[in-house]
């Protein structure tokens, strides 16, 4: 059922389509608003994403594991020389996941408490390898986030502080873990698999018309 919240910053009314969403980004001022703010919450102003030529948009539909999903929103990491979209997706059975997108590859992931020992990421660099959970992992990318942009509805809170390093590691079978190193003893882990564009059977993706 559709609900509504008022932007804390500019007082615009924001529609919330999915009851499983916990926050919405104001399309007018870029402030991210929690549906049920706690007294201690501070407001984060994301800013609105500029054109990044992603084929995905809020409202894009896809399929994963036989289930249909809809893209509800995103936050975008602004790294120094790259960006990465983290799209919030809602499945028809009510579950929520994230779809990470970067330069034409996709990963469907879930936030999991993996507890990878922090020393695995000491002096971390692309092509480093380490063992974890009976697998060998290779570091693919390693970027420092400088800011967030965003839009639409999100189902989990964003990793903070804003300034932190995200490490992408892969293993066999297209398995991937994105580790957001938030402090010396706190990390967020997004665990899942890589996919090609065609595998996700997107509909309502952005077409060339909106790129003109
Ligand atoms: Zn606003």
mmCIF file of C-alpha atoms and ligand atoms in Angstrom:
data_model
loop_
_atom_site.group_PDB
_atom_site.id
_atom_site.type_symbol
_atom_site.label_atom_id
_atom_site.label_comp_id
_atom_site.label_asym_id
_atom_site.label_seq_id
_atom_site.Cartn_x
_atom_site.Cartn_y
_atom_site.Cartn_z
ATOM 1 C CA UNK A 1 0.000 0.000 0.000
ATOM 2 C CA UNK A 2 1.298 3.431 -0.928
ATOM 3 C CA UNK A 3 2.274 5.642 1.973
ATOM 4 C CA UNK A 4 3.751 9.097 2.184
ATOM 5 C CA UNK A 5 6.424 10.920 4.126
ATOM 6 C CA UNK A 6 7.330 14.597 4.225
ATOM 7 C CA UNK A 7 10.881 15.619 3.348
ATOM 8 C CA UNK A 8 12.562 16.916 6.519
ATOM 9 C CA UNK A 9 14.430 19.502 4.503
ATOM 10 C CA UNK A 10 12.094 20.980 1.880
ATOM 11 C CA UNK A 11 8.716 19.570 3.047
ATOM 12 C CA UNK A 12 7.928 17.919 -0.258
ATOM 13 C CA UNK A 13 5.590 14.912 -0.036
ATOM 14 C CA UNK A 14 7.357 11.684 -0.994
ATOM 15 C CA UNK A 15 5.367 8.603 -2.009
ATOM 16 C CA UNK A 16 6.509 5.238 -0.653
ATOM 17 C CA UNK A 17 5.239 2.407 -2.830
ATOM 18 C CA UNK A 18 6.734 -0.537 -0.918
ATOM 19 C CA UNK A 19 6.030 -1.068 2.792
ATOM 20 C CA UNK A 20 9.445 -2.800 3.006
ATOM 21 C CA UNK A 21 11.232 0.455 2.097
ATOM 22 C CA UNK A 22 12.795 2.257 5.059
ATOM 23 C CA UNK A 23 13.886 5.498 3.400
ATOM 24 C CA UNK A 24 13.233 7.688 0.397
ATOM 25 C CA UNK A 25 15.400 10.233 -1.355
ATOM 26 C CA UNK A 26 13.712 13.567 -2.049
ATOM 27 C CA UNK A 27 13.662 14.194 -5.784
ATOM 28 C CA UNK A 28 13.599 17.946 -5.196
ATOM 29 C CA UNK A 29 16.430 18.544 -2.724
ATOM 30 C CA UNK A 30 18.289 15.187 -2.588
ATOM 31 C CA UNK A 31 17.855 14.638 1.148
ATOM 32 C CA UNK A 32 17.509 11.002 2.206
ATOM 33 C CA UNK A 33 14.624 10.663 4.640
ATOM 34 C CA UNK A 34 13.967 7.707 6.932
ATOM 35 C CA UNK A 35 10.374 6.545 7.136
ATOM 36 C CA UNK A 36 10.624 6.209 10.932
ATOM 37 C CA UNK A 37 13.366 8.620 11.978
ATOM 38 C CA UNK A 38 14.999 8.059 15.360
ATOM 39 C CA UNK A 39 15.836 11.104 17.493
ATOM 40 C CA UNK A 40 19.557 10.471 16.997
ATOM 41 C CA UNK A 41 19.364 10.291 13.187
ATOM 42 C CA UNK A 42 21.180 12.928 11.305
ATOM 43 C CA UNK A 43 20.092 13.926 7.868
ATOM 44 C CA UNK A 44 22.233 13.022 4.925
ATOM 45 C CA UNK A 45 21.918 15.089 1.829
ATOM 46 C CA UNK A 46 22.744 12.823 -1.104
ATOM 47 C CA UNK A 47 22.259 15.111 -4.015
ATOM 48 C CA UNK A 48 20.508 13.982 -7.160
ATOM 49 C CA UNK A 49 22.512 11.780 -9.559
ATOM 50 C CA UNK A 50 23.642 13.512 -12.718
ATOM 51 C CA UNK A 51 23.485 11.628 -16.040
ATOM 52 C CA UNK A 52 25.630 8.495 -15.828
ATOM 53 C CA UNK A 53 24.265 6.604 -18.855
ATOM 54 C CA UNK A 54 23.055 3.661 -16.791
ATOM 55 C CA UNK A 55 20.426 1.593 -18.646
ATOM 56 C CA UNK A 56 18.634 1.059 -15.306
ATOM 57 C CA UNK A 57 16.071 3.446 -13.857
ATOM 58 C CA UNK A 58 13.541 3.451 -11.032
ATOM 59 C CA UNK A 59 10.738 1.247 -12.344
ATOM 60 C CA UNK A 60 12.965 -1.094 -14.365
ATOM 61 C CA UNK A 61 11.794 -4.684 -13.963
ATOM 62 C CA UNK A 62 13.868 -7.829 -14.120
ATOM 63 C CA UNK A 63 14.021 -11.500 -13.242
ATOM 64 C CA UNK A 64 16.334 -13.357 -10.917
ATOM 65 C CA UNK A 65 16.056 -17.011 -9.922
ATOM 66 C CA UNK A 66 12.613 -17.208 -11.512
ATOM 67 C CA UNK A 67 11.299 -14.286 -9.447
ATOM 68 C CA UNK A 68 10.325 -10.911 -10.834
ATOM 69 C CA UNK A 69 11.669 -7.749 -9.280
ATOM 70 C CA UNK A 70 11.263 -4.009 -9.645
ATOM 71 C CA UNK A 71 13.948 -1.346 -9.121
ATOM 72 C CA UNK A 72 12.725 1.069 -6.421
ATOM 73 C CA UNK A 73 15.684 3.423 -5.953
ATOM 74 C CA UNK A 74 19.426 3.642 -5.575
ATOM 75 C CA UNK A 75 22.347 5.197 -3.910
ATOM 76 C CA UNK A 76 25.420 5.833 -5.985
ATOM 77 C CA UNK A 77 28.951 5.773 -4.699
ATOM 78 C CA UNK A 78 31.038 8.583 -6.074
ATOM 79 C CA UNK A 79 34.568 7.230 -6.037
ATOM 80 C CA UNK A 80 37.480 9.408 -7.071
ATOM 81 C CA UNK A 81 37.730 8.051 -10.603
ATOM 82 C CA UNK A 82 34.688 5.827 -10.878
ATOM 83 C CA UNK A 83 31.143 5.393 -9.680
ATOM 84 C CA UNK A 84 28.995 2.441 -8.695
ATOM 85 C CA UNK A 85 25.224 2.258 -8.447
ATOM 86 C CA UNK A 86 23.626 0.249 -5.699
ATOM 87 C CA UNK A 87 20.025 -0.235 -6.772
ATOM 88 C CA UNK A 88 17.365 -1.287 -4.288
ATOM 89 C CA UNK A 89 15.168 -4.020 -5.743
ATOM 90 C CA UNK A 90 11.835 -5.453 -4.550
ATOM 91 C CA UNK A 91 10.742 -8.975 -5.488
ATOM 92 C CA UNK A 92 7.151 -9.961 -6.097
ATOM 93 C CA UNK A 93 7.301 -12.263 -3.034
ATOM 94 C CA UNK A 94 8.200 -9.315 -0.785
ATOM 95 C CA UNK A 95 11.928 -9.943 -0.355
ATOM 96 C CA UNK A 96 14.444 -7.166 -0.993
ATOM 97 C CA UNK A 97 17.992 -7.255 -2.342
ATOM 98 C CA UNK A 98 20.557 -4.928 -3.867
ATOM 99 C CA UNK A 99 21.765 -4.839 -7.450
ATOM 100 C CA UNK A 100 25.217 -3.371 -7.850
ATOM 101 C CA UNK A 101 25.998 -1.926 -11.233
ATOM 102 C CA UNK A 102 29.262 -0.651 -12.519
ATOM 103 C CA UNK A 103 30.271 -0.065 -16.122
ATOM 104 C CA UNK A 104 28.080 -2.765 -17.616
ATOM 105 C CA UNK A 105 28.324 -5.533 -15.072
ATOM 106 C CA UNK A 106 25.734 -6.405 -12.476
ATOM 107 C CA UNK A 107 25.683 -8.256 -9.179
ATOM 108 C CA UNK A 108 22.644 -9.229 -7.126
ATOM 109 C CA UNK A 109 23.634 -9.203 -3.473
ATOM 110 C CA UNK A 110 22.336 -9.320 0.076
ATOM 111 C CA UNK A 111 23.694 -7.656 3.163
ATOM 112 C CA UNK A 112 25.221 -10.487 5.244
ATOM 113 C CA UNK A 113 27.237 -10.486 8.442
ATOM 114 C CA UNK A 114 30.243 -12.415 7.112
ATOM 115 C CA UNK A 115 32.861 -11.280 9.634
ATOM 116 C CA UNK A 116 35.847 -11.505 7.310
ATOM 117 C CA UNK A 117 38.904 -10.891 9.541
ATOM 118 C CA UNK A 118 40.082 -7.299 9.103
ATOM 119 C CA UNK A 119 43.690 -8.389 8.483
ATOM 120 C CA UNK A 120 42.609 -9.857 5.120
ATOM 121 C CA UNK A 121 42.192 -6.291 3.916
ATOM 122 C CA UNK A 122 45.463 -4.952 5.262
ATOM 123 C CA UNK A 123 47.195 -2.926 2.522
ATOM 124 C CA UNK A 124 44.482 -4.188 0.184
ATOM 125 C CA UNK A 125 45.071 -3.793 -3.554
ATOM 126 C CA UNK A 126 43.534 -5.217 -6.723
ATOM 127 C CA UNK A 127 44.793 -8.747 -7.542
ATOM 128 C CA UNK A 128 45.510 -9.535 -3.856
ATOM 129 C CA UNK A 129 44.249 -12.984 -2.869
ATOM 130 C CA UNK A 130 43.095 -14.405 0.437
ATOM 131 C CA UNK A 131 41.264 -17.441 1.809
ATOM 132 C CA UNK A 132 37.915 -17.182 3.506
ATOM 133 C CA UNK A 133 35.074 -19.670 4.019
ATOM 134 C CA UNK A 134 36.873 -22.468 2.112
ATOM 135 C CA UNK A 135 37.255 -20.265 -0.942
ATOM 136 C CA UNK A 136 40.040 -18.256 -2.470
ATOM 137 C CA UNK A 137 39.042 -14.661 -3.094
ATOM 138 C CA UNK A 138 40.664 -12.225 -5.512
ATOM 139 C CA UNK A 139 40.434 -8.479 -4.992
ATOM 140 C CA UNK A 140 38.968 -6.972 -8.163
ATOM 141 C CA UNK A 141 38.580 -3.328 -7.237
ATOM 142 C CA UNK A 142 39.247 -1.164 -4.241
ATOM 143 C CA UNK A 143 37.797 2.347 -4.177
ATOM 144 C CA UNK A 144 37.379 5.082 -1.639
ATOM 145 C CA UNK A 145 33.929 6.610 -1.554
ATOM 146 C CA UNK A 146 33.781 10.408 -1.454
ATOM 147 C CA UNK A 147 30.045 10.959 -1.565
ATOM 148 C CA UNK A 148 26.609 9.592 -2.260
ATOM 149 C CA UNK A 149 23.934 10.550 -4.706
ATOM 150 C CA UNK A 150 20.572 8.871 -4.802
ATOM 151 C CA UNK A 151 16.937 8.644 -5.727
ATOM 152 C CA UNK A 152 13.810 6.672 -4.920
ATOM 153 C CA UNK A 153 13.153 4.139 -2.162
ATOM 154 C CA UNK A 154 15.768 2.168 -0.200
ATOM 155 C CA UNK A 155 15.179 -0.953 1.894
ATOM 156 C CA UNK A 156 18.265 -0.733 4.132
ATOM 157 C CA UNK A 157 20.278 2.144 5.484
ATOM 158 C CA UNK A 158 23.407 3.222 3.656
ATOM 159 C CA UNK A 159 26.928 2.469 4.884
ATOM 160 C CA UNK A 160 28.265 5.379 6.934
ATOM 161 C CA UNK A 161 30.534 7.229 7.420
ATOM 162 C CA UNK A 162 30.310 8.386 3.807
ATOM 163 C CA UNK A 163 34.095 8.377 3.407
ATOM 164 C CA UNK A 164 35.193 4.732 3.423
ATOM 165 C CA UNK A 165 36.720 2.074 1.168
ATOM 166 C CA UNK A 166 34.678 -0.513 -0.719
ATOM 167 C CA UNK A 167 36.577 -3.664 -1.719
ATOM 168 C CA UNK A 168 35.181 -5.984 -4.389
ATOM 169 C CA UNK A 169 36.361 -9.597 -4.195
ATOM 170 C CA UNK A 170 35.409 -12.479 -6.458
ATOM 171 C CA UNK A 171 35.662 -16.235 -6.239
ATOM 172 C CA UNK A 172 34.729 -19.079 -8.611
ATOM 173 C CA UNK A 173 31.164 -19.483 -9.883
ATOM 174 C CA UNK A 174 30.694 -15.716 -10.302
ATOM 175 C CA UNK A 175 30.481 -15.263 -6.544
ATOM 176 C CA UNK A 176 31.228 -11.765 -5.259
ATOM 177 C CA UNK A 177 31.555 -9.956 -1.932
ATOM 178 C CA UNK A 178 31.597 -6.177 -1.669
ATOM 179 C CA UNK A 179 33.128 -5.220 1.684
ATOM 180 C CA UNK A 180 32.576 -1.680 2.914
ATOM 181 C CA UNK A 181 35.274 -1.017 5.516
ATOM 182 C CA UNK A 182 33.652 1.525 7.821
ATOM 183 C CA UNK A 183 36.168 1.457 10.664
ATOM 184 C CA UNK A 184 38.927 -0.809 11.985
ATOM 185 C CA UNK A 185 36.321 -3.155 13.473
ATOM 186 C CA UNK A 186 33.137 -2.483 11.499
ATOM 187 C CA UNK A 187 32.413 -3.627 7.960
ATOM 188 C CA UNK A 188 29.318 -4.077 5.822
ATOM 189 C CA UNK A 189 29.292 -7.096 3.497
ATOM 190 C CA UNK A 190 27.178 -7.469 0.375
ATOM 191 C CA UNK A 191 27.354 -11.063 -0.852
ATOM 192 C CA UNK A 192 25.965 -12.508 -4.080
ATOM 193 C CA UNK A 193 26.683 -13.208 -7.737
ATOM 194 C CA UNK A 194 27.640 -11.394 -10.911
ATOM 195 C CA UNK A 195 25.276 -11.332 -13.862
ATOM 196 C CA UNK A 196 25.335 -10.207 -17.449
ATOM 197 C CA UNK A 197 22.761 -7.652 -18.570
ATOM 198 C CA UNK A 198 20.865 -10.228 -20.676
ATOM 199 C CA UNK A 199 20.590 -12.744 -17.832
ATOM 200 C CA UNK A 200 18.412 -10.428 -15.764
ATOM 201 C CA UNK A 201 15.771 -10.020 -18.504
ATOM 202 C CA UNK A 202 15.266 -6.324 -17.900
ATOM 203 C CA UNK A 203 12.142 -4.514 -18.999
ATOM 204 C CA UNK A 204 11.477 -0.801 -18.884
ATOM 205 C CA UNK A 205 15.153 -0.038 -18.977
ATOM 206 C CA UNK A 206 16.302 3.321 -20.198
ATOM 207 C CA UNK A 207 16.510 3.583 -23.932
ATOM 208 C CA UNK A 208 18.651 5.718 -26.210
ATOM 209 C CA UNK A 209 15.916 8.310 -26.334
ATOM 210 C CA UNK A 210 16.647 9.508 -22.820
ATOM 211 C CA UNK A 211 20.362 9.747 -23.591
ATOM 212 C CA UNK A 212 19.910 12.378 -26.303
HETATM 213 ZN ZN1 LIG B 1 13.394 17.651 -0.057
#
